[in-house]
mmCIF file of C-alpha atoms in Angstrom:
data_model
loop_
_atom_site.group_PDB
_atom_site.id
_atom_site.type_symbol
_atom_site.label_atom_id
_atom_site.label_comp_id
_atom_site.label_asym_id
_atom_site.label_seq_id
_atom_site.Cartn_x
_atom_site.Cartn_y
_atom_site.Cartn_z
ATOM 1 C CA UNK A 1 0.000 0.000 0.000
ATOM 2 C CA UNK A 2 1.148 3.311 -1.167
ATOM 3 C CA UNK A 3 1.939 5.845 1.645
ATOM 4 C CA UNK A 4 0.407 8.368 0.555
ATOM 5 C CA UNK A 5 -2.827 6.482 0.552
ATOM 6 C CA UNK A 6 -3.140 6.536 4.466
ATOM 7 C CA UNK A 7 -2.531 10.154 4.840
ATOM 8 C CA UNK A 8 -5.841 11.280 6.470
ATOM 9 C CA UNK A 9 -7.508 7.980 6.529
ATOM 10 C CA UNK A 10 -10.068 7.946 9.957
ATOM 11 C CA UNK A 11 -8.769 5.950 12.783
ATOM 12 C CA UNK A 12 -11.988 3.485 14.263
ATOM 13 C CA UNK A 13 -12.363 2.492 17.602
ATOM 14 C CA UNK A 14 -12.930 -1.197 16.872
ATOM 15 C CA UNK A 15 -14.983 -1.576 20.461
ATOM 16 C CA UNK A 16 -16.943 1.493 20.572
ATOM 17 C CA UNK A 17 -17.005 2.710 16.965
ATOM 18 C CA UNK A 18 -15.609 5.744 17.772
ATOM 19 C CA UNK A 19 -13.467 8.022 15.563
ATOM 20 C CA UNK A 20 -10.347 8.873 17.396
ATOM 21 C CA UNK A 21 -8.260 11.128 14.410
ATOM 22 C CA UNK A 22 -7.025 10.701 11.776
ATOM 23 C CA UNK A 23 -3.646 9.495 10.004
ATOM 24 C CA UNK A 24 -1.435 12.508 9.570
ATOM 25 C CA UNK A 25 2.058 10.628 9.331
ATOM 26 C CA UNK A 26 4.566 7.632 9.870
ATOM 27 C CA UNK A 27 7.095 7.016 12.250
ATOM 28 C CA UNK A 28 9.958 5.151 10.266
ATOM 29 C CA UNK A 29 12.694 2.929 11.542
ATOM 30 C CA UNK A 30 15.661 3.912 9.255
ATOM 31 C CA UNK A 31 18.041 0.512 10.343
ATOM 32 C CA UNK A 32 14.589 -1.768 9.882
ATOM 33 C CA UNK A 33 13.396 -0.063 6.944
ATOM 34 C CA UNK A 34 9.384 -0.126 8.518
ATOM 35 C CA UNK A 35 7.104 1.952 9.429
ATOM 36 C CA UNK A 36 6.897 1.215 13.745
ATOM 37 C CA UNK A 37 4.181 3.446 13.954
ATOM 38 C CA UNK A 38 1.303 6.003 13.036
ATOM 39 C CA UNK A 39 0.999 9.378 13.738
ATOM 40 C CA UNK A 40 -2.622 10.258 14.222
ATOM 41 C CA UNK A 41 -4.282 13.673 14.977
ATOM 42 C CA UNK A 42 -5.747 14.318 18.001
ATOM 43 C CA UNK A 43 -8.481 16.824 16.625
ATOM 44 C CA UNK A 44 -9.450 20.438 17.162
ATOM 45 C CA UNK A 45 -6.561 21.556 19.636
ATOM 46 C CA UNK A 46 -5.043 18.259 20.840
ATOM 47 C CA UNK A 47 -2.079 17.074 20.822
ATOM 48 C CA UNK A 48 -1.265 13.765 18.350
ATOM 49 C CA UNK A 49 -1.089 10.020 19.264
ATOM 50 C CA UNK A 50 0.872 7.762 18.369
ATOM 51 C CA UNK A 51 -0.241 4.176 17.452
ATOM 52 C CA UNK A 52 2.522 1.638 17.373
ATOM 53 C CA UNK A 53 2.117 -0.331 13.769
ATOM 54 C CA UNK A 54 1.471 -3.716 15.496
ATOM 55 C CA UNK A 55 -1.321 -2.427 17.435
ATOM 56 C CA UNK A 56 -3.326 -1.439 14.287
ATOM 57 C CA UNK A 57 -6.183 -4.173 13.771
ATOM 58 C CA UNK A 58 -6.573 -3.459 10.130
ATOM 59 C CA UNK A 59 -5.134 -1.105 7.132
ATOM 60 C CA UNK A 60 -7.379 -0.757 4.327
ATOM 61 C CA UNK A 61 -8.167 1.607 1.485
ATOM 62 C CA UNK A 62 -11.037 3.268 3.574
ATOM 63 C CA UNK A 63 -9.937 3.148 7.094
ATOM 64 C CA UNK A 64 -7.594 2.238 9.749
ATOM 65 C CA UNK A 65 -8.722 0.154 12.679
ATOM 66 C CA UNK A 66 -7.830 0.336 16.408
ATOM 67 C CA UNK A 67 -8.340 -2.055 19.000
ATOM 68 C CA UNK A 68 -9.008 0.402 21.442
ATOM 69 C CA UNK A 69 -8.312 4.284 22.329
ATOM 70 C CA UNK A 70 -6.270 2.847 24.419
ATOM 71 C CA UNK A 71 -4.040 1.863 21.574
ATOM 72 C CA UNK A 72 -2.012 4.480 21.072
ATOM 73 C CA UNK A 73 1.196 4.921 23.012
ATOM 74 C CA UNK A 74 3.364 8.266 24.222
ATOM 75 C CA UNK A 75 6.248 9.299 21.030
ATOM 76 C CA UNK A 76 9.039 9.207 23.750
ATOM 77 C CA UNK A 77 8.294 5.431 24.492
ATOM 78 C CA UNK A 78 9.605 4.503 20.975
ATOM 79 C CA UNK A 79 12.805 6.034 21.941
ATOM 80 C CA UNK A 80 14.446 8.267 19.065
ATOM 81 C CA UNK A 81 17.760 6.505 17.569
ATOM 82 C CA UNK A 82 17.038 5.628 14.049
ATOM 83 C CA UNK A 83 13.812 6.941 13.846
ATOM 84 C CA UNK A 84 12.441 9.631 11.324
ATOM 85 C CA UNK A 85 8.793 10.625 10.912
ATOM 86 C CA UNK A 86 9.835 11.855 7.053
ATOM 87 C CA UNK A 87 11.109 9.713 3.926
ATOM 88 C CA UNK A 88 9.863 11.829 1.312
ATOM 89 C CA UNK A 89 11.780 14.814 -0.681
ATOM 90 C CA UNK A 90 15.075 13.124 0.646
ATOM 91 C CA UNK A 91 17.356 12.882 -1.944
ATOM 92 C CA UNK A 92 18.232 9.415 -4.212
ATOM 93 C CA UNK A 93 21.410 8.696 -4.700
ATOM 94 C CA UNK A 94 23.272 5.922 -6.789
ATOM 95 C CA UNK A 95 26.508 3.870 -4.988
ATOM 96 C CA UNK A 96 28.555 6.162 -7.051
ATOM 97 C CA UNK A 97 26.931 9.526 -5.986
ATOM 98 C CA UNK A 98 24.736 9.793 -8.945
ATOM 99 C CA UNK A 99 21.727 11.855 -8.154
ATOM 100 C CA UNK A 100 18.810 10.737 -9.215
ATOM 101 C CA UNK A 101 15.812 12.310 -7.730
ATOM 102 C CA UNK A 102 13.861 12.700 -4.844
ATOM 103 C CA UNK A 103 11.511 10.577 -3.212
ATOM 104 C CA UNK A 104 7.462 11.259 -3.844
ATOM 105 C CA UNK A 105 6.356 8.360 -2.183
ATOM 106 C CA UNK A 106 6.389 4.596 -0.820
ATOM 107 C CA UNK A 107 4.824 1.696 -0.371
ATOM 108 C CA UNK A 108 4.720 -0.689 2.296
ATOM 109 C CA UNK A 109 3.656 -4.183 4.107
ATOM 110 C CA UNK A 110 -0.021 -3.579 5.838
ATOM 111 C CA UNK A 111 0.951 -6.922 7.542
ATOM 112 C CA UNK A 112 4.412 -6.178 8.986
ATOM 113 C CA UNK A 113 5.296 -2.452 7.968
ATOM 114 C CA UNK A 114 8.208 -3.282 5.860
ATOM 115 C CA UNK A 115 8.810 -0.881 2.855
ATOM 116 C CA UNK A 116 8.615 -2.350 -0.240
ATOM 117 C CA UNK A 117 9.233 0.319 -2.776
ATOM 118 C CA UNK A 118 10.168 3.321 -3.696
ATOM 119 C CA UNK A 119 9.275 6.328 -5.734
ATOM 120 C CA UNK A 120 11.333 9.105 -6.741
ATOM 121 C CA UNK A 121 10.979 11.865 -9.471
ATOM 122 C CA UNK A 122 12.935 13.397 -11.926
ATOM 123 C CA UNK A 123 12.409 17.461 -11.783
ATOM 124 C CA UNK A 124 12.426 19.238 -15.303
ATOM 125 C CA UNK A 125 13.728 22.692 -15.290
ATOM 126 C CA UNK A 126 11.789 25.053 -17.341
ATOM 127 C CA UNK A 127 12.175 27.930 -19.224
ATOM 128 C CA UNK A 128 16.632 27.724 -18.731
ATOM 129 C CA UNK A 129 15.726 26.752 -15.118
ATOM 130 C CA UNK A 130 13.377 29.775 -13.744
ATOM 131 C CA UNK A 131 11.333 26.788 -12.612
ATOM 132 C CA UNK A 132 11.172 23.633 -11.830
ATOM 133 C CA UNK A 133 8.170 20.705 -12.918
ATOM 134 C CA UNK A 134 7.291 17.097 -11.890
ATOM 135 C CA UNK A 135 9.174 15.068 -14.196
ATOM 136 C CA UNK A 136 9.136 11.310 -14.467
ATOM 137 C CA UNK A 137 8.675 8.828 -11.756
ATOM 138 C CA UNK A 138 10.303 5.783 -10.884
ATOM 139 C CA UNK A 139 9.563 3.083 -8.992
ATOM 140 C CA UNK A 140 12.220 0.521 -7.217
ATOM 141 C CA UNK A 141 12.131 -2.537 -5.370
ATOM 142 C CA UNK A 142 13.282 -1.902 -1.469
ATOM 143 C CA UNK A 143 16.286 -4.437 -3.008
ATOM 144 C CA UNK A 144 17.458 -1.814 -4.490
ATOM 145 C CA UNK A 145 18.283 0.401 -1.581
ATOM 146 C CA UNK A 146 21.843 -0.409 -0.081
ATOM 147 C CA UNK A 147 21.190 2.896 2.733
ATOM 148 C CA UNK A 148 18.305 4.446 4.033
ATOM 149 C CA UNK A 149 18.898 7.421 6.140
ATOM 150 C CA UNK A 150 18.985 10.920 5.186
ATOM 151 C CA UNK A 151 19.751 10.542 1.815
ATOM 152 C CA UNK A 152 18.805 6.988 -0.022
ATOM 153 C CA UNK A 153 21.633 5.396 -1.542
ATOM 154 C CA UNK A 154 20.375 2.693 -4.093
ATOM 155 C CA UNK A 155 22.321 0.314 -6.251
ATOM 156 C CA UNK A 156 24.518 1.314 -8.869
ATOM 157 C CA UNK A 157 22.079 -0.416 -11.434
ATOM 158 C CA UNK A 158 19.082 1.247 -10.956
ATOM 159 C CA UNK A 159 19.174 3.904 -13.797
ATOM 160 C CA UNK A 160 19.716 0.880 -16.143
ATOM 161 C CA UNK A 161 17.275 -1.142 -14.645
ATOM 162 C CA UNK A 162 13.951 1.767 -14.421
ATOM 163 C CA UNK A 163 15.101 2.960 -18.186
ATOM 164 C CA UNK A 164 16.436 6.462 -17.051
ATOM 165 C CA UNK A 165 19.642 6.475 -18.791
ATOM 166 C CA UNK A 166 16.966 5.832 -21.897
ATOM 167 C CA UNK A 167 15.131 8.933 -20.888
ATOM 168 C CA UNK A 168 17.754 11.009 -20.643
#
């Protein structure tokens, strides 16, 4: 399931029924390459929740269910080595240094919270570069990825393999 797919998907009390926020973001574990959590809004002047990706009952398209309100845990008791709440616009970079885009999106397990691809685009500059547009998008297999951290350093192969050097 594509990322940005969740973002702002209803969070259901599976006991009482109750909406209790909404999705507004993901709490990544860079060394594990999974999502260990969900950031959900807390409504009109709260504070957010967190709710720890094995506590989720089920992911769909339409919404996510919660066992309980009491679900959700505090951000602090995740503990904050390795962990980044933010995958996209960071930078894609080959083995060799070659850049070659930034990310737009991902996709992930709804079982385990293991990311499975990637998406990046290409900008076009416009005009001799007085703007930039969304250029093409490619997609890779996590297999690709050799580091994730603040920039994503992917195999040497991948321009060969997603038909960018044909592009180019």
């Amino acid at each position: 399931m594509k990322a940005r797919e969740i973002l702002g998907l209803a969070a259901i009390d599976s006991e009482r029924g109750d909406a209790l926020g909404s999705v507004k973001g993901f709490i990544i574990d860079l060394e594990k390459r999974s999502i260990v959590a969900l950031e959900v809004s807390g409504g009109f002047l709260s504070s957010s929740k967190v709710l720890p990706f094995n506590n989720i009952k089920a992911l769909e398209q339409d919404v996510v269910m919660v066992p309980s309100a009491h679900s959700f845990i505090n951000r602090r008791d995740l503990g904050f080595t390795g962990l980044t709440d933010r995958l996209t616009g960071r930078q894609v970079l080959t083995e060799d240094g070659r850049r070659l885009g930034d990310v737009r999106d991902y996709s992930f397990d709804v079982q385990s919270g293991d990311i499975t691809t990637i998406t990046f685009g290409v900008d076009k500059e416009v005009l001799g570069g007085l703007w930039k547009t969304a250029g093409d998008e490619y997609e890779i297999s996590a297999s690709y990825i050799k580091t994730l951290g603040e920039n994503i350093i992917v195999d040497n192969s991948v321009p060969e393999e997603t038909g960018m050097n044909k592009a180019a």
